[in-house]
PDB file of N, CA and C in Angstrom:
ATOM      1  N   ALA P   1      13.487   5.312 -15.070  1.00  0.00           N
ATOM      2  CA  ALA P   1      12.787   4.831 -13.888  1.00  0.00           C
ATOM      3  C   ALA P   1      11.354   4.483 -14.268  1.00  0.00           C
ATOM      4  N   PHE P   2      10.832   3.488 -13.595  1.00  0.00           N
ATOM      5  CA  PHE P   2       9.475   3.032 -13.859  1.00  0.00           C
ATOM      6  C   PHE P   2       8.682   3.013 -12.557  1.00  0.00           C
ATOM      7  N   ASN P   3       7.400   3.321 -12.659  1.00  0.00           N
ATOM      8  CA  ASN P   3       6.489   3.204 -11.528  1.00  0.00           C
ATOM      9  C   ASN P   3       5.693   1.916 -11.677  1.00  0.00           C
ATOM     10  N   SER P   4       5.519   1.198 -10.598  1.00  0.00           N
ATOM     11  CA  SER P   4       4.572   0.080 -10.581  1.00  0.00           C
ATOM     12  C   SER P   4       3.421   0.523  -9.696  1.00  0.00           C
ATOM     13  N   SER P   5       2.252   0.633 -10.295  1.00  0.00           N
ATOM     14  CA  SER P   5       1.115   1.221  -9.597  1.00  0.00           C
ATOM     15  C   SER P   5      -0.175   0.723 -10.227  1.00  0.00           C
ATOM     16  N   ASN P   6      -1.227   0.648  -9.424  1.00  0.00           N
ATOM     17  CA  ASN P   6      -2.545   0.370  -9.982  1.00  0.00           C
ATOM     18  C   ASN P   6      -3.240   1.662 -10.394  1.00  0.00           C
ATOM     19  N   GLU P   7      -2.564   2.775 -10.202  1.00  0.00           N
ATOM     20  CA  GLU P   7      -2.980   4.107 -10.644  1.00  0.00           C
ATOM     21  C   GLU P   7      -4.267   4.603  -9.991  1.00  0.00           C
ATOM     22  N   LEU P   8      -4.538   4.115  -8.806  1.00  0.00           N
ATOM     23  CA  LEU P   8      -5.676   4.619  -8.040  1.00  0.00           C
ATOM     24  C   LEU P   8      -5.259   5.838  -7.236  1.00  0.00           C
ATOM     25  N   GLN P   9      -6.152   6.785  -7.124  1.00  0.00           N
ATOM     26  CA  GLN P   9      -5.924   7.882  -6.190  1.00  0.00           C
ATOM     27  C   GLN P   9      -6.577   7.477  -4.876  1.00  0.00           C
ATOM     28  N   ILE P  10      -5.763   7.380  -3.839  1.00  0.00           N
ATOM     29  CA  ILE P  10      -6.262   6.992  -2.523  1.00  0.00           C
ATOM     30  C   ILE P  10      -5.577   7.874  -1.490  1.00  0.00           C
ATOM     31  N   THR P  11      -6.317   8.280  -0.492  1.00  0.00           N
ATOM     32  CA  THR P  11      -5.716   9.111   0.547  1.00  0.00           C
ATOM     33  C   THR P  11      -4.874   8.236   1.468  1.00  0.00           C
ATOM     34  N   VAL P  12      -3.931   8.855   2.125  1.00  0.00           N
ATOM     35  CA  VAL P  12      -3.112   8.130   3.100  1.00  0.00           C
ATOM     36  C   VAL P  12      -4.013   7.560   4.188  1.00  0.00           C
ATOM     37  N   LEU P  13      -4.998   8.341   4.617  1.00  0.00           N
ATOM     38  CA  LEU P  13      -5.907   7.873   5.661  1.00  0.00           C
ATOM     39  C   LEU P  13      -6.672   6.632   5.201  1.00  0.00           C
ATOM     40  N   ASP P  14      -7.176   6.632   3.970  1.00  0.00           N
ATOM     41  CA  ASP P  14      -7.886   5.452   3.469  1.00  0.00           C
ATOM     42  C   ASP P  14      -6.957   4.245   3.372  1.00  0.00           C
ATOM     43  N   LEU P  15      -5.717   4.475   2.976  1.00  0.00           N
ATOM     44  CA  LEU P  15      -4.739   3.388   2.906  1.00  0.00           C
ATOM     45  C   LEU P  15      -4.477   2.813   4.301  1.00  0.00           C
ATOM     46  N   VAL P  16      -4.269   3.697   5.266  1.00  0.00           N
ATOM     47  CA  VAL P  16      -4.029   3.259   6.646  1.00  0.00           C
ATOM     48  C   VAL P  16      -5.236   2.490   7.177  1.00  0.00           C
ATOM     49  N   LYS P  17      -6.433   2.999   6.940  1.00  0.00           N
ATOM     50  CA  LYS P  17      -7.643   2.318   7.412  1.00  0.00           C
ATOM     51  C   LYS P  17      -7.782   0.935   6.782  1.00  0.00           C
ATOM     52  N   THR P  18      -7.441   0.819   5.511  1.00  0.00           N
ATOM     53  CA  THR P  18      -7.503  -0.480   4.838  1.00  0.00           C
ATOM     54  C   THR P  18      -6.521  -1.456   5.462  1.00  0.00           C
ATOM     55  N   ILE P  19      -5.299  -1.009   5.693  1.00  0.00           N
ATOM     56  CA  ILE P  19      -4.284  -1.874   6.307  1.00  0.00           C
ATOM     57  C   ILE P  19      -4.710  -2.280   7.716  1.00  0.00           C
ATOM     58  N   LEU P  20      -5.200  -1.328   8.503  1.00  0.00           N
ATOM     59  CA  LEU P  20      -5.646  -1.645   9.862  1.00  0.00           C
ATOM     60  C   LEU P  20      -6.778  -2.668   9.843  1.00  0.00           C
ATOM     61  N   SER P  21      -7.691  -2.523   8.907  1.00  0.00           N
ATOM     62  CA  SER P  21      -8.796  -3.468   8.781  1.00  0.00           C
ATOM     63  C   SER P  21      -8.283  -4.865   8.432  1.00  0.00           C
ATOM     64  N   LEU P  22      -7.373  -4.944   7.469  1.00  0.00           N
ATOM     65  CA  LEU P  22      -6.815  -6.238   7.077  1.00  0.00           C
ATOM     66  C   LEU P  22      -6.041  -6.889   8.215  1.00  0.00           C
ATOM     67  N   MET P  23      -5.474  -6.073   9.088  1.00  0.00           N
ATOM     68  CA  MET P  23      -4.713  -6.587  10.228  1.00  0.00           C
ATOM     69  C   MET P  23      -5.607  -6.839  11.440  1.00  0.00           C
ATOM     70  N   GLU P  24      -6.903  -6.564  11.283  1.00  0.00           N
ATOM     71  CA  GLU P  24      -7.869  -6.706  12.374  1.00  0.00           C
ATOM     72  C   GLU P  24      -7.403  -5.943  13.603  1.00  0.00           C
ATOM     73  N   SER P  25      -6.938  -4.718  13.358  1.00  0.00           N
ATOM     74  CA  SER P  25      -6.392  -3.871  14.415  1.00  0.00           C
ATOM     75  C   SER P  25      -7.439  -2.867  14.884  1.00  0.00           C
ATOM     76  N   SER P  26      -7.421  -2.578  16.160  1.00  0.00           N
ATOM     77  CA  SER P  26      -8.331  -1.569  16.718  1.00  0.00           C
ATOM     78  C   SER P  26      -7.652  -0.202  16.839  1.00  0.00           C
ATOM     79  N   LEU P  27      -6.420  -0.083  16.338  1.00  0.00           N
ATOM     80  CA  LEU P  27      -5.722   1.208  16.384  1.00  0.00           C
ATOM     81  C   LEU P  27      -6.504   2.262  15.612  1.00  0.00           C
ATOM     82  N   GLU P  28      -6.427   3.485  16.071  1.00  0.00           N
ATOM     83  CA  GLU P  28      -7.063   4.607  15.387  1.00  0.00           C
ATOM     84  C   GLU P  28      -5.986   5.596  14.966  1.00  0.00           C
ATOM     85  N   PRO P  29      -5.959   5.989  13.697  1.00  0.00           N
ATOM     86  CA  PRO P  29      -4.963   6.971  13.255  1.00  0.00           C
ATOM     87  C   PRO P  29      -5.167   8.310  13.957  1.00  0.00           C
ATOM     88  N   VAL P  30      -4.082   8.987  14.248  1.00  0.00           N
ATOM     89  CA  VAL P  30      -4.124  10.327  14.829  1.00  0.00           C
ATOM     90  C   VAL P  30      -3.785  11.309  13.712  1.00  0.00           C
ATOM     91  N   ILE P  31      -4.711  12.196  13.411  1.00  0.00           N
ATOM     92  CA  ILE P  31      -4.530  13.168  12.332  1.00  0.00           C
ATOM     93  C   ILE P  31      -4.126  14.496  12.957  1.00  0.00           C
ATOM     94  N   LEU P  32      -2.933  14.957  12.644  1.00  0.00           N
ATOM     95  CA  LEU P  32      -2.425  16.200  13.229  1.00  0.00           C
ATOM     96  C   LEU P  32      -2.615  17.414  12.325  1.00  0.00           C
ATOM     97  N   ASN P  33      -2.807  17.184  11.029  1.00  0.00           N
ATOM     98  CA  ASN P  33      -2.968  18.282  10.061  1.00  0.00           C
ATOM     99  C   ASN P  33      -1.837  19.301  10.159  1.00  0.00           C
ATOM    100  N   GLU P  34      -0.612  18.815  10.286  1.00  0.00           N
ATOM    101  CA  GLU P  34       0.539  19.710  10.401  1.00  0.00           C
ATOM    102  C   GLU P  34       1.336  19.827   9.108  1.00  0.00           C
ATOM    103  N   ALA P  35       1.006  19.038   8.109  1.00  0.00           N
ATOM    104  CA  ALA P  35       1.754  19.088   6.846  1.00  0.00           C
ATOM    105  C   ALA P  35       1.414  20.372   6.099  1.00  0.00           C
ATOM    106  N   SER P  36       2.446  20.962   5.506  1.00  0.00           N
ATOM    107  CA  SER P  36       2.205  22.156   4.692  1.00  0.00           C
ATOM    108  C   SER P  36       2.758  21.910   3.295  1.00  0.00           C
ATOM    109  N   ASN P  37       2.211  22.601   2.339  1.00  0.00           N
ATOM    110  CA  ASN P  37       2.644  22.511   0.941  1.00  0.00           C
ATOM    111  C   ASN P  37       2.525  21.101   0.371  1.00  0.00           C
ATOM    112  N   GLU P  38       1.524  20.376   0.794  1.00  0.00           N
ATOM    113  CA  GLU P  38       1.293  19.039   0.266  1.00  0.00           C
ATOM    114  C   GLU P  38       0.599  19.132  -1.090  1.00  0.00           C
ATOM    115  N   ILE P  39       0.887  18.178  -1.953  1.00  0.00           N
ATOM    116  CA  ILE P  39       0.169  18.067  -3.220  1.00  0.00           C
ATOM    117  C   ILE P  39      -1.173  17.420  -2.907  1.00  0.00           C
ATOM    118  N   ARG P  40      -2.255  18.086  -3.267  1.00  0.00           N
ATOM    119  CA  ARG P  40      -3.590  17.618  -2.872  1.00  0.00           C
ATOM    120  C   ARG P  40      -3.955  16.276  -3.511  1.00  0.00           C
ATOM    121  N   HIS P  41      -3.738  16.145  -4.802  1.00  0.00           N
ATOM    122  CA  HIS P  41      -4.133  14.923  -5.506  1.00  0.00           C
ATOM    123  C   HIS P  41      -2.959  14.446  -6.347  1.00  0.00           C
ATOM    124  N   GLN P  42      -2.530  13.231  -6.091  1.00  0.00           N
ATOM    125  CA  GLN P  42      -1.424  12.683  -6.865  1.00  0.00           C
ATOM    126  C   GLN P  42      -1.534  11.162  -6.910  1.00  0.00           C
ATOM    127  N   TYR P  43      -0.936  10.591  -7.910  1.00  0.00           N
ATOM    128  CA  TYR P  43      -0.848   9.143  -8.013  1.00  0.00           C
ATOM    129  C   TYR P  43       0.301   8.809  -8.948  1.00  0.00           C
ATOM    130  N   LEU P  44       0.776   7.582  -8.868  1.00  0.00           N
ATOM    131  CA  LEU P  44       1.850   7.135  -9.742  1.00  0.00           C
ATOM    132  C   LEU P  44       1.257   6.623 -11.047  1.00  0.00           C
ATOM    133  N   SER P  45       1.858   7.003 -12.147  1.00  0.00           N
ATOM    134  CA  SER P  45       1.443   6.502 -13.450  1.00  0.00           C
ATOM    135  C   SER P  45       2.353   5.351 -13.862  1.00  0.00           C
ATOM    136  N   ALA P  46       1.749   4.240 -14.218  1.00  0.00           N
ATOM    137  CA  ALA P  46       2.502   3.082 -14.697  1.00  0.00           C
ATOM    138  C   ALA P  46       2.500   3.022 -16.223  1.00  0.00           C
ATOM    139  N   GLU P  47       2.107   4.103 -16.869  1.00  0.00           N
ATOM    140  CA  GLU P  47       1.982   4.129 -18.330  1.00  0.00           C
ATOM    141  C   GLU P  47       3.288   3.756 -19.013  1.00  0.00           C
ATOM    142  N   LYS P  48       4.404   4.291 -18.550  1.00  0.00           N
ATOM    143  CA  LYS P  48       5.706   4.013 -19.166  1.00  0.00           C
ATOM    144  C   LYS P  48       6.062   2.529 -19.033  1.00  0.00           C
ATOM    145  N   ALA P  49       5.814   1.949 -17.884  1.00  0.00           N
ATOM    146  CA  ALA P  49       6.091   0.522 -17.677  1.00  0.00           C
ATOM    147  C   ALA P  49       5.185  -0.338 -18.559  1.00  0.00           C
ATOM    148  N   ARG P  50       3.933   0.065 -18.706  1.00  0.00           N
ATOM    149  CA  ARG P  50       3.015  -0.659 -19.595  1.00  0.00           C
ATOM    150  C   ARG P  50       3.506  -0.593 -21.036  1.00  0.00           C
ATOM    151  N   ARG P  51       3.849   0.611 -21.452  1.00  0.00           N
ATOM    152  CA  ARG P  51       4.241   0.851 -22.842  1.00  0.00           C
ATOM    153  C   ARG P  51       5.556   0.159 -23.196  1.00  0.00           C
ATOM    154  N   LEU P  52       6.571   0.307 -22.358  1.00  0.00           N
ATOM    155  CA  LEU P  52       7.901  -0.198 -22.698  1.00  0.00           C
ATOM    156  C   LEU P  52       8.169  -1.630 -22.232  1.00  0.00           C
ATOM    157  N   LEU P  53       7.532  -2.032 -21.148  1.00  0.00           N
ATOM    158  CA  LEU P  53       7.812  -3.349 -20.576  1.00  0.00           C
ATOM    159  C   LEU P  53       6.646  -4.327 -20.685  1.00  0.00           C
ATOM    160  N   GLY P  54       5.479  -3.812 -21.065  1.00  0.00           N
ATOM    161  CA  GLY P  54       4.294  -4.655 -21.088  1.00  0.00           C
ATOM    162  C   GLY P  54       3.814  -5.028 -19.695  1.00  0.00           C
ATOM    163  N   TRP P  55       4.188  -4.205 -18.699  1.00  0.00           N
ATOM    164  CA  TRP P  55       3.863  -4.491 -17.303  1.00  0.00           C
ATOM    165  C   TRP P  55       2.405  -4.166 -17.010  1.00  0.00           C
ATOM    166  N   LYS P  56       1.795  -4.955 -16.150  1.00  0.00           N
ATOM    167  CA  LYS P  56       0.473  -4.612 -15.608  1.00  0.00           C
ATOM    168  C   LYS P  56       0.365  -5.186 -14.209  1.00  0.00           C
ATOM    169  N   SER P  57      -0.412  -4.526 -13.404  1.00  0.00           N
ATOM    170  CA  SER P  57      -0.612  -4.962 -12.027  1.00  0.00           C
ATOM    171  C   SER P  57      -1.376  -6.285 -12.013  1.00  0.00           C
ATOM    172  N   LEU P  58      -0.913  -7.225 -11.217  1.00  0.00           N
ATOM    173  CA  LEU P  58      -1.588  -8.519 -11.117  1.00  0.00           C
ATOM    174  C   LEU P  58      -2.708  -8.515 -10.081  1.00  0.00           C
ATOM    175  N   PHE P  59      -2.646  -7.569  -9.136  1.00  0.00           N
ATOM    176  CA  PHE P  59      -3.595  -7.557  -8.033  1.00  0.00           C
ATOM    177  C   PHE P  59      -4.180  -6.167  -7.855  1.00  0.00           C
ATOM    178  N   ASP P  60      -5.417  -6.113  -7.376  1.00  0.00           N
ATOM    179  CA  ASP P  60      -5.950  -4.814  -6.974  1.00  0.00           C
ATOM    180  C   ASP P  60      -5.347  -4.461  -5.612  1.00  0.00           C
ATOM    181  N   LEU P  61      -5.613  -3.263  -5.149  1.00  0.00           N
ATOM    182  CA  LEU P  61      -4.986  -2.779  -3.921  1.00  0.00           C
ATOM    183  C   LEU P  61      -5.281  -3.685  -2.725  1.00  0.00           C
ATOM    184  N   THR P  62      -6.534  -4.058  -2.543  1.00  0.00           N
ATOM    185  CA  THR P  62      -6.901  -4.868  -1.379  1.00  0.00           C
ATOM    186  C   THR P  62      -6.215  -6.230  -1.413  1.00  0.00           C
ATOM    187  N   GLU P  63      -6.191  -6.872  -2.571  1.00  0.00           N
ATOM    188  CA  GLU P  63      -5.535  -8.177  -2.677  1.00  0.00           C
ATOM    189  C   GLU P  63      -4.032  -8.053  -2.439  1.00  0.00           C
ATOM    190  N   GLY P  64      -3.419  -7.021  -2.990  1.00  0.00           N
ATOM    191  CA  GLY P  64      -1.990  -6.807  -2.776  1.00  0.00           C
ATOM    192  C   GLY P  64      -1.659  -6.569  -1.313  1.00  0.00           C
ATOM    193  N   LEU P  65      -2.478  -5.750  -0.649  1.00  0.00           N
ATOM    194  CA  LEU P  65      -2.253  -5.491   0.775  1.00  0.00           C
ATOM    195  C   LEU P  65      -2.525  -6.735   1.617  1.00  0.00           C
ATOM    196  N   THR P  66      -3.538  -7.505   1.254  1.00  0.00           N
ATOM    197  CA  THR P  66      -3.840  -8.747   1.968  1.00  0.00           C
ATOM    198  C   THR P  66      -2.652  -9.693   1.899  1.00  0.00           C
ATOM    199  N   ARG P  67      -2.085  -9.851   0.716  1.00  0.00           N
ATOM    200  CA  ARG P  67      -0.924 -10.725   0.550  1.00  0.00           C
ATOM    201  C   ARG P  67       0.284 -10.185   1.325  1.00  0.00           C
ATOM    202  N   THR P  68       0.444  -8.872   1.335  1.00  0.00           N
ATOM    203  CA  THR P  68       1.562  -8.261   2.057  1.00  0.00           C
ATOM    204  C   THR P  68       1.430  -8.491   3.558  1.00  0.00           C
ATOM    205  N   VAL P  69       0.235  -8.268   4.095  1.00  0.00           N
ATOM    206  CA  VAL P  69      -0.006  -8.493   5.526  1.00  0.00           C
ATOM    207  C   VAL P  69       0.246  -9.958   5.871  1.00  0.00           C
ATOM    208  N   GLN P  70      -0.230 -10.876   5.035  1.00  0.00           N
ATOM    209  CA  GLN P  70      -0.004 -12.301   5.289  1.00  0.00           C
ATOM    210  C   GLN P  70       1.487 -12.625   5.290  1.00  0.00           C
ATOM    211  N   TRP P  71       2.232 -12.057   4.341  1.00  0.00           N
ATOM    212  CA  TRP P  71       3.668 -12.311   4.272  1.00  0.00           C
ATOM    213  C   TRP P  71       4.361 -11.825   5.543  1.00  0.00           C
ATOM    214  N   TYR P  72       4.044 -10.594   5.971  1.00  0.00           N
ATOM    215  CA  TYR P  72       4.673 -10.061   7.181  1.00  0.00           C
ATOM    216  C   TYR P  72       4.307 -10.878   8.409  1.00  0.00           C
ATOM    217  N   ARG P  73       3.072 -11.321   8.499  1.00  0.00           N
ATOM    218  CA  ARG P  73       2.692 -12.166   9.639  1.00  0.00           C
ATOM    219  C   ARG P  73       3.527 -13.442   9.666  1.00  0.00           C
ATOM    220  N   GLY P  74       3.686 -14.069   8.521  1.00  0.00           N
ATOM    221  CA  GLY P  74       4.503 -15.276   8.446  1.00  0.00           C
ATOM    222  C   GLY P  74       5.960 -14.999   8.756  1.00  0.00           C
ATOM    223  N   PHE P  75       6.479 -13.903   8.235  1.00  0.00           N
ATOM    224  CA  PHE P  75       7.877 -13.538   8.446  1.00  0.00           C
ATOM    225  C   PHE P  75       8.163 -13.312   9.925  1.00  0.00           C
ATOM    226  N   PHE P  76       7.321 -12.508  10.580  1.00  0.00           N
ATOM    227  CA  PHE P  76       7.564 -12.211  11.988  1.00  0.00           C
ATOM    228  C   PHE P  76       7.272 -13.408  12.882  1.00  0.00           C
ATOM    229  N   SER P  77       6.328 -14.242  12.499  1.00  0.00           N
ATOM    230  CA  SER P  77       6.063 -15.460  13.260  1.00  0.00           C
ATOM    231  C   SER P  77       7.284 -16.379  13.204  1.00  0.00           C
ATOM    232  N   HIS P  78       7.866 -16.502  12.038  1.00  0.00           N
ATOM    233  CA  HIS P  78       9.068 -17.325  11.855  1.00  0.00           C
ATOM    234  C   HIS P  78      10.246 -16.728  12.632  1.00  0.00           C
ATOM    235  N   ALA P  79      10.390 -15.410  12.601  1.00  0.00           N
ATOM    236  CA  ALA P  79      11.493 -14.736  13.304  1.00  0.00           C
ATOM    237  C   ALA P  79      11.370 -14.926  14.816  1.00  0.00           C
ATOM    238  N   ARG P  80      10.140 -14.879  15.342  1.00  0.00           N
ATOM    239  CA  ARG P  80       9.930 -15.063  16.783  1.00  0.00           C
ATOM    240  C   ARG P  80      10.292 -16.479  17.226  1.00  0.00           C
ATOM    241  N   GLN P  81      10.177 -17.409  16.294  1.00  0.00           N
ATOM    242  CA  GLN P  81      10.486 -18.799  16.615  1.00  0.00           C
ATOM    243  C   GLN P  81      11.971 -19.108  16.449  1.00  0.00           C
ATOM    244  N   GLY P  82      12.743 -18.062  16.157  1.00  0.00           N
ATOM    245  CA  GLY P  82      14.187 -18.235  16.062  1.00  0.00           C
ATOM    246  C   GLY P  82      14.685 -18.656  14.697  1.00  0.00           C
ATOM    247  N   GLY P  83      13.820 -18.543  13.672  1.00  0.00           N
ATOM    248  CA  GLY P  83      14.224 -18.991  12.336  1.00  0.00           C
ATOM    249  C   GLY P  83      14.729 -17.896  11.544  1.00  0.00           C
TER     250      GLY P  83
END
């Protein structure tokens, strides 16, 4: 198995805030703090994919999320039009 990752450590809250910002959304995350036994700091290592496949990330996180949001907007816009 291989991980594809930019290997950044980012909190779920920061990820959600970034996505909301890119979507120009006024939603506010609700933090319940109910999770137990969570791993405090973790990230995916793409070292194996780099070493064996020569893989590297083409985009930083913001660019990747921007492209993803744009794709979903186009997809759902097309779906609403019956396509």
